[in-house]
Amino acid sequence: NTSTITFNPAPAGYGIKFVRKIDGEEVIVPALVDYVVDLSRGTTLGIQHNGKEVRVQTVEHVMAALYGLQIDNCKVELSESEPPVCDGSSAEYVKVLLKAGLVEQEEQREYFVINEAVRYTNEKNGVDIVALPTDDYRITVMIDYHNPALGSQHTGLFNLEKEFVSEFASARTFCFLSEVEMLYNQGLIKGGNLDSAIVIVDKEFDDKQLKELQEKFNMKDAPVLGETGILNDSALRFKNEPARHKLLDLLGDLSLAGVPLKAQILAARPGHAANIEFAKKIRALYKKTSPLKRFQIDKNSESVLNINDLLKIMPHRYPFLLIDKIIDIDYENKTILGVKNVTMNEQFFTGHFPGKPVMPGVLICEAMAQTGCLLLLQTLDDYTQYHVFFMAIKNAKFRKPVIPGDQLVMDLQMLGKKFNSYMFKGTAYVNSQVVAETEFSAAVIKKEL
């Protein structure tokens, strides 16, 4: 059957959803990693409907097109279970989307900011995928199938807006000639042809075997091994087109995390199974933090504890009280969210630095420590009977300067306790971007009577 795909506009907050009509009824399959049901040769989503599973197969190229064009909301209608294969890349999807035109919606785009390393490793297959903190979205991919017909290849995408359409969207899927018969017998490429994949010649085929390929794929002429290492001497669009296609697949698979990322992705030998496991890790972290919108705090967020409350609890006073309000305390998970409005009136700006005011990193750490101290005091039976003292600090990192006018949001978690000392991990944000992070410990000392 001929497959048709229709991209429809959707309101802000809709996300990406695939829609199939089953017995006249629309069945919606959300484009989320939670709905992945098969990875045998691509990424397949599925959902139960009237006791049966409704599937959408090989969604990665469609998802890559949408993510690469930074489309967050779209209703994608399919006439069949699989989108049109086209040429085995995302190019045709990109072309039709750009022709239709893109509309910028009023709502602010939400990003999930990776603030610490997230890693997936499969030692058996030599797979290693890691996400590292950065202010934008970058992907670097290395592939190596231990097959001399292809060898090792590398590629990198460093600017989604400038590079995706011209450098990656048209990279086609590929397979090895030695795989073709096996894949055909498994029913995984019966709809494919030489126009929708690069076939890398990694073994000799005689005329009889080539004739069989012609018949299986209903080709007008029998394929030839050629001289370039690509079946039929088909021209590559890029010297490292296989690596670029694996990056395209990774882009599409990671979009199933359900939120645009700010991260640097480094991937060695990625594939759909590994990509999806990694996307699950990202989505789990996002779901853990998104209910509180921890990285996008509004300046008018309602206080759990205001400045007058803080003055009753904290021993610090101006100019050394470095918290203005607390906007969330989670006693079960032992986390707290504090806010410091940084103004030009801060005394330390007089000397740090004249003409270029920058908040000292040590005071950012102090502000985080005070926030953690407040969480600790709130867990004690009678906080008025105790002092809390800094004991140690480690792994302090400062990523961006904090200047007058910034709102410093401090996210603290109590990691554990040993005797009378408590361990904390803190991350400070400005405008949803990490500016500092550290780990420290504090001691609780009973006041002398």
XYZ file of C-alpha atoms in Angstrom:
449
model
C 0.000 0.000 0.000
C 1.106 3.552 -0.731
C 1.763 5.498 2.437
C 0.849 9.153 2.858
C 2.054 11.489 5.593
C 0.367 14.795 6.443
C 1.894 17.363 8.793
C -0.773 19.476 10.521
C -0.347 22.588 12.705
C -0.888 22.099 16.427
C -1.286 24.469 19.384
C 1.508 25.222 21.841
C 1.970 22.422 24.339
C 0.565 19.777 21.983
C 3.919 18.151 21.301
C 4.452 15.718 18.438
C 1.756 13.095 17.980
C 1.220 10.526 15.235
C -2.371 9.873 14.213
C -3.743 6.826 12.419
C -7.331 6.112 11.488
C -8.448 2.662 12.608
C -12.037 1.693 11.696
C -12.849 5.352 11.162
C -11.541 6.389 14.572
C -8.453 8.513 15.161
C -5.828 6.735 17.252
C -3.147 8.997 18.712
C 0.362 7.678 19.316
C 2.492 10.223 21.228
C 6.041 10.634 19.930
C 7.626 9.734 23.252
C 10.148 7.103 24.278
C 7.519 5.676 26.645
C 5.690 4.279 23.590
C 8.611 2.523 21.863
C 7.618 -1.109 21.234
C 10.141 -2.409 18.685
C 13.689 -1.649 17.520
C 14.419 -4.485 15.102
C 15.463 -2.218 12.203
C 14.178 1.193 13.201
C 12.227 2.875 15.972
C 8.607 1.772 16.209
C 5.969 3.319 18.477
C 2.773 1.611 19.567
C -0.320 2.011 21.718
C -3.170 -0.287 22.731
C -6.542 0.445 21.129
C -9.614 -1.743 21.584
C -7.454 -4.665 22.649
C -5.067 -4.372 19.698
C -1.710 -2.681 19.279
C -1.634 0.200 16.812
C 1.898 0.803 15.541
C 3.818 3.573 13.820
C 7.025 2.173 12.345
C 10.433 3.734 11.608
C 9.620 7.174 12.981
C 13.233 8.317 13.401
C 13.586 10.168 10.068
C 10.310 12.045 10.551
C 11.289 12.931 14.109
C 14.735 14.079 12.984
C 13.126 16.399 10.419
C 10.826 17.931 13.034
C 13.544 18.313 15.653
C 16.091 19.592 13.152
C 13.666 22.346 12.107
C 12.879 23.018 15.794
C 9.202 22.151 15.401
C 7.777 21.392 18.841
C 4.087 20.990 18.042
C 2.715 18.987 15.120
C -0.070 16.507 14.415
C 1.365 13.910 12.030
C -1.282 11.895 10.174
C -0.339 8.587 8.534
C -2.416 6.556 6.106
C -0.394 3.404 6.884
C 1.708 2.090 9.756
C 4.944 3.421 8.246
C 5.767 6.855 6.811
C 6.842 7.021 3.153
C 10.420 5.738 2.906
C 11.336 8.378 0.298
C 15.107 8.255 -0.294
C 16.021 6.843 3.128
C 16.785 10.250 4.638
C 14.819 13.162 6.138
C 15.228 15.400 3.083
C 11.724 15.030 1.614
C 10.061 15.632 4.992
C 12.184 18.738 5.500
C 11.339 19.997 2.019
C 7.577 19.725 2.485
C 7.705 21.264 5.973
C 9.732 24.254 4.783
C 7.403 24.693 1.809
C 4.398 24.777 4.146
C 6.115 27.357 6.339
C 6.860 27.460 10.045
C 5.085 29.644 12.615
C 6.690 30.868 15.818
C 4.260 30.497 18.713
C 3.952 32.977 21.565
C 4.750 30.601 24.413
C 8.363 30.468 25.567
C 10.168 27.346 24.399
C 11.032 25.010 27.249
C 14.470 23.388 27.267
C 15.840 20.646 29.455
C 19.287 21.784 30.523
C 21.767 18.977 31.106
C 23.778 20.129 34.121
C 25.772 16.966 34.824
C 27.029 14.046 32.752
C 24.437 11.453 31.701
C 25.877 8.232 30.277
C 24.767 4.990 28.633
C 27.323 2.245 28.007
C 27.086 -1.185 26.416
C 30.542 -2.694 26.749
C 29.650 -5.806 24.766
C 28.845 -3.765 21.658
C 31.370 -1.001 22.328
C 28.606 1.595 22.653
C 29.122 4.730 24.707
C 26.761 7.726 24.653
C 27.177 10.655 27.008
C 25.451 14.022 27.441
C 27.533 16.868 28.859
C 26.563 20.403 29.917
C 26.670 23.134 27.275
C 24.626 26.202 26.337
C 23.325 24.836 23.033
C 22.769 21.484 21.306
C 25.671 19.625 19.704
C 26.152 16.034 18.596
C 29.350 14.191 17.705
C 29.154 10.634 16.345
C 31.724 7.925 15.656
C 30.810 4.678 13.894
C 32.917 1.551 13.517
C 31.415 -1.780 12.454
C 34.751 -3.596 12.336
C 34.067 -4.020 8.631
C 36.926 -2.982 6.308
C 34.418 -2.119 3.585
C 33.391 0.923 5.625
C 36.005 1.492 8.318
C 35.658 4.100 11.045
C 33.876 7.411 10.398
C 33.240 10.569 12.409
C 30.914 13.541 12.080
C 29.591 16.398 14.189
C 26.654 18.808 14.230
C 27.437 22.021 16.102
C 24.711 24.428 14.970
C 21.263 22.946 14.415
C 19.865 25.985 12.643
C 22.777 26.429 10.223
C 23.854 22.833 9.563
C 20.907 20.461 9.832
C 19.167 21.088 6.497
C 22.283 21.359 4.323
C 24.630 18.889 6.025
C 22.551 16.122 7.630
C 18.900 15.966 6.516
C 19.769 14.303 3.185
C 22.105 11.621 4.602
C 20.629 8.251 3.565
C 20.309 5.026 5.486
C 22.762 2.265 4.632
C 23.385 -1.433 5.014
C 26.010 -3.968 4.013
C 25.483 -6.240 1.021
C 26.086 -9.213 3.327
C 23.001 -8.148 5.346
C 20.564 -7.652 2.483
C 19.339 -11.233 2.087
C 18.970 -11.714 5.840
C 17.013 -8.475 6.196
C 14.814 -9.358 3.250
C 14.023 -12.793 4.669
C 13.098 -11.175 7.998
C 10.666 -8.894 6.190
C 12.532 -5.761 7.248
C 13.366 -4.234 3.848
C 10.770 -5.613 1.439
C 9.597 -2.094 0.690
C 13.091 -0.791 0.097
C 15.042 -0.282 -3.109
C 18.441 1.009 -4.163
C 17.079 4.554 -4.207
C 16.268 4.440 -0.487
C 19.521 3.054 0.894
C 23.255 2.935 0.376
C 24.344 -0.692 -0.041
C 28.005 -1.112 0.889
C 29.712 -3.970 -0.942
C 31.480 -6.089 1.674
C 31.379 -9.477 -0.074
C 31.501 -10.931 -3.558
C 28.201 -11.812 -5.255
C 28.091 -13.898 -8.427
C 25.740 -13.158 -11.319
C 23.138 -15.616 -9.998
C 22.992 -13.914 -6.612
C 22.737 -10.485 -8.218
C 19.889 -11.759 -10.404
C 18.080 -12.954 -7.276
C 18.429 -9.474 -5.788
C 16.901 -8.016 -8.940
C 13.877 -10.287 -8.622
C 13.393 -9.737 -4.891
C 13.394 -5.965 -5.256
C 11.559 -5.825 -8.606
C 14.477 -3.979 -10.198
C 14.499 -3.177 -13.905
C 18.139 -4.271 -14.257
C 20.364 -6.562 -12.225
C 22.596 -4.628 -9.778
C 26.343 -4.527 -10.323
C 29.097 -4.613 -7.720
C 30.911 -1.732 -9.413
C 34.271 -0.213 -8.537
C 33.458 2.306 -5.777
C 32.493 -0.073 -2.980
C 28.848 0.988 -3.293
C 26.390 -1.270 -5.112
C 25.680 0.052 -8.640
C 28.469 2.614 -8.090
C 25.890 4.953 -6.543
C 27.413 8.307 -5.625
C 27.614 9.280 -1.971
C 26.150 12.654 -1.025
C 28.885 13.113 1.581
C 32.204 11.359 2.021
C 31.076 10.258 5.500
C 27.384 9.835 4.659
C 26.946 6.686 6.823
C 28.185 8.525 9.921
C 25.962 11.506 9.108
C 22.972 9.204 8.798
C 23.702 7.651 12.192
C 23.735 11.181 13.618
C 20.385 11.801 11.908
C 18.982 8.633 13.510
C 20.322 9.685 16.906
C 18.768 13.136 16.547
C 15.384 11.586 15.780
C 15.568 8.974 18.528
C 16.639 11.467 21.209
C 13.751 13.758 20.269
C 11.505 11.081 21.796
C 12.676 12.334 25.198
C 9.918 14.868 24.584
C 11.767 18.129 25.221
C 14.422 20.188 23.404
C 17.826 19.702 24.990
C 20.738 21.920 25.844
C 23.537 19.382 25.867
C 26.614 18.142 24.083
C 26.044 14.547 22.955
C 29.079 12.348 22.305
C 28.150 8.995 20.783
C 30.413 6.070 19.916
C 28.751 3.362 17.803
C 25.154 4.505 18.348
C 22.204 2.451 17.132
C 18.461 2.500 17.722
C 18.535 0.217 20.775
C 21.264 2.257 22.479
C 19.715 5.570 21.401
C 16.394 4.654 22.975
C 17.964 3.464 26.226
C 19.786 6.782 26.408
C 16.604 8.718 25.571
C 14.866 6.899 28.439
C 17.546 8.147 30.823
C 17.094 11.716 29.593
C 13.299 11.541 29.840
C 13.440 10.071 33.349
C 15.597 12.998 34.485
C 13.296 15.473 32.756
C 10.162 13.989 34.337
C 11.828 14.138 37.735
C 12.511 17.861 37.456
C 9.738 19.201 35.220
C 6.891 19.254 37.796
C 8.681 22.066 39.629
C 10.023 23.727 36.462
C 13.245 23.887 38.447
C 15.268 25.574 35.739
C 12.764 28.194 34.594
C 11.837 30.191 37.673
C 9.674 33.268 37.220
C 10.797 36.396 39.076
C 7.362 36.577 40.712
C 7.230 32.940 41.819
C 5.255 32.613 45.043
C 7.419 32.209 48.133
C 7.290 29.286 50.493
C 9.444 31.360 52.848
C 9.807 35.115 52.326
C 12.567 37.388 53.612
C 10.829 37.927 56.966
C 10.564 34.163 57.457
C 14.248 33.773 56.623
C 15.261 36.373 59.188
C 13.482 34.357 61.875
C 15.329 31.143 60.946
C 18.742 32.136 59.626
C 21.481 33.601 61.833
C 22.829 35.680 58.910
C 22.069 39.379 58.469
C 22.772 42.068 55.859
C 25.100 42.241 54.046
C 25.778 38.532 54.390
C 22.303 37.026 54.088
C 22.463 35.838 50.471
C 18.931 34.444 50.060
C 15.821 36.538 49.342
C 13.187 33.805 49.342
C 12.561 30.066 49.210
C 10.130 28.946 46.515
C 10.123 25.180 47.079
C 10.989 22.700 49.814
C 10.563 18.961 49.241
C 11.188 17.189 52.538
C 10.642 13.728 51.053
C 13.339 14.132 48.402
C 15.386 16.508 50.580
C 15.572 19.324 48.044
C 15.147 23.070 48.318
C 14.970 25.907 45.807
C 16.183 29.365 46.846
C 16.367 32.709 45.053
C 18.849 35.581 45.320
C 18.100 38.770 43.385
C 21.482 40.225 42.477
C 21.442 44.047 42.413
C 24.047 46.740 41.871
C 23.584 47.709 45.532
C 25.548 44.652 46.708
C 28.581 45.888 48.660
C 30.981 43.441 47.024
C 30.463 45.031 43.596
C 32.348 48.116 44.841
C 35.614 46.241 44.574
C 34.721 43.198 42.441
C 35.303 44.732 39.952
C 35.178 48.506 39.386
C 33.659 49.060 35.960
C 32.858 45.372 35.466
C 30.793 44.053 38.399
C 30.853 40.262 38.785
C 29.520 38.318 41.779
C 32.423 36.425 43.403
C 32.217 32.677 42.878
C 32.880 32.080 46.562
C 29.733 34.068 47.407
C 27.679 32.025 44.947
C 28.882 28.960 46.855
C 28.010 30.710 50.128
C 24.495 31.453 48.829
C 24.059 27.781 47.948
C 25.418 26.778 51.357
C 22.952 29.095 53.110
C 20.120 27.557 51.105
C 21.256 24.070 52.102
C 21.676 25.233 55.697
C 18.062 26.375 55.740
C 16.896 22.966 54.522
C 18.971 21.309 57.231
C 17.623 23.583 59.988
C 14.072 22.817 58.877
C 14.659 19.089 59.424
C 15.833 19.514 63.038
C 13.437 19.208 65.964
C 14.372 22.644 67.324
C 16.613 24.595 64.980
C 17.027 27.399 67.520
C 19.283 25.104 69.558
C 21.879 24.546 66.810
C 24.545 26.230 64.708
C 25.436 24.969 61.219
C 29.039 25.372 60.049
C 30.690 24.849 56.660
C 33.070 21.849 56.823
C 34.308 21.101 53.321
C 33.715 21.963 49.691
C 34.683 20.081 46.535
C 34.072 19.924 42.786
C 33.211 23.620 42.610
C 32.755 24.777 39.013
C 31.859 28.214 37.697
C 30.424 28.254 34.182
C 29.107 31.801 33.660
C 29.547 35.174 35.398
C 26.699 36.467 37.574
C 26.147 40.211 37.198
C 23.788 42.898 38.545
C 20.210 42.306 37.407
C 20.535 38.520 37.412
C 18.260 36.303 39.459
C 20.258 33.484 41.009
C 18.227 30.295 41.489
C 19.850 27.751 43.799
C 18.838 24.091 43.621
C 20.125 22.125 46.625
C 19.814 18.459 47.520
C 20.835 16.828 50.788
C 22.776 13.712 49.786
C 23.265 12.044 53.144
C 24.430 12.203 56.744
C 27.419 10.864 58.660
C 27.403 11.455 62.410
C 26.712 15.185 62.812
C 27.799 16.167 59.291
C 25.544 16.449 56.251
C 26.486 16.293 52.563
C 24.902 18.510 49.907
C 24.982 19.009 46.162
C 24.140 22.425 44.758
C 23.554 23.925 41.316
C 22.979 27.621 40.636
C 21.087 28.906 37.583
C 20.507 32.216 35.841
C 17.870 32.258 33.082
C 17.708 28.445 33.106
C 21.460 28.147 32.463
C 23.916 26.615 34.898
C 26.286 29.238 36.309
C 27.866 27.265 39.160
C 27.790 23.884 40.863
C 29.450 22.388 43.898
C 29.339 19.740 46.594
C 29.892 20.529 50.255
C 29.399 19.275 53.784
C 28.197 21.053 56.906
C 28.292 20.210 60.605
C 25.479 20.682 63.114
C 26.761 21.915 66.483
C 24.553 22.354 69.536
C 24.655 25.868 70.983
C 26.265 26.319 74.384
C 23.796 27.089 77.156
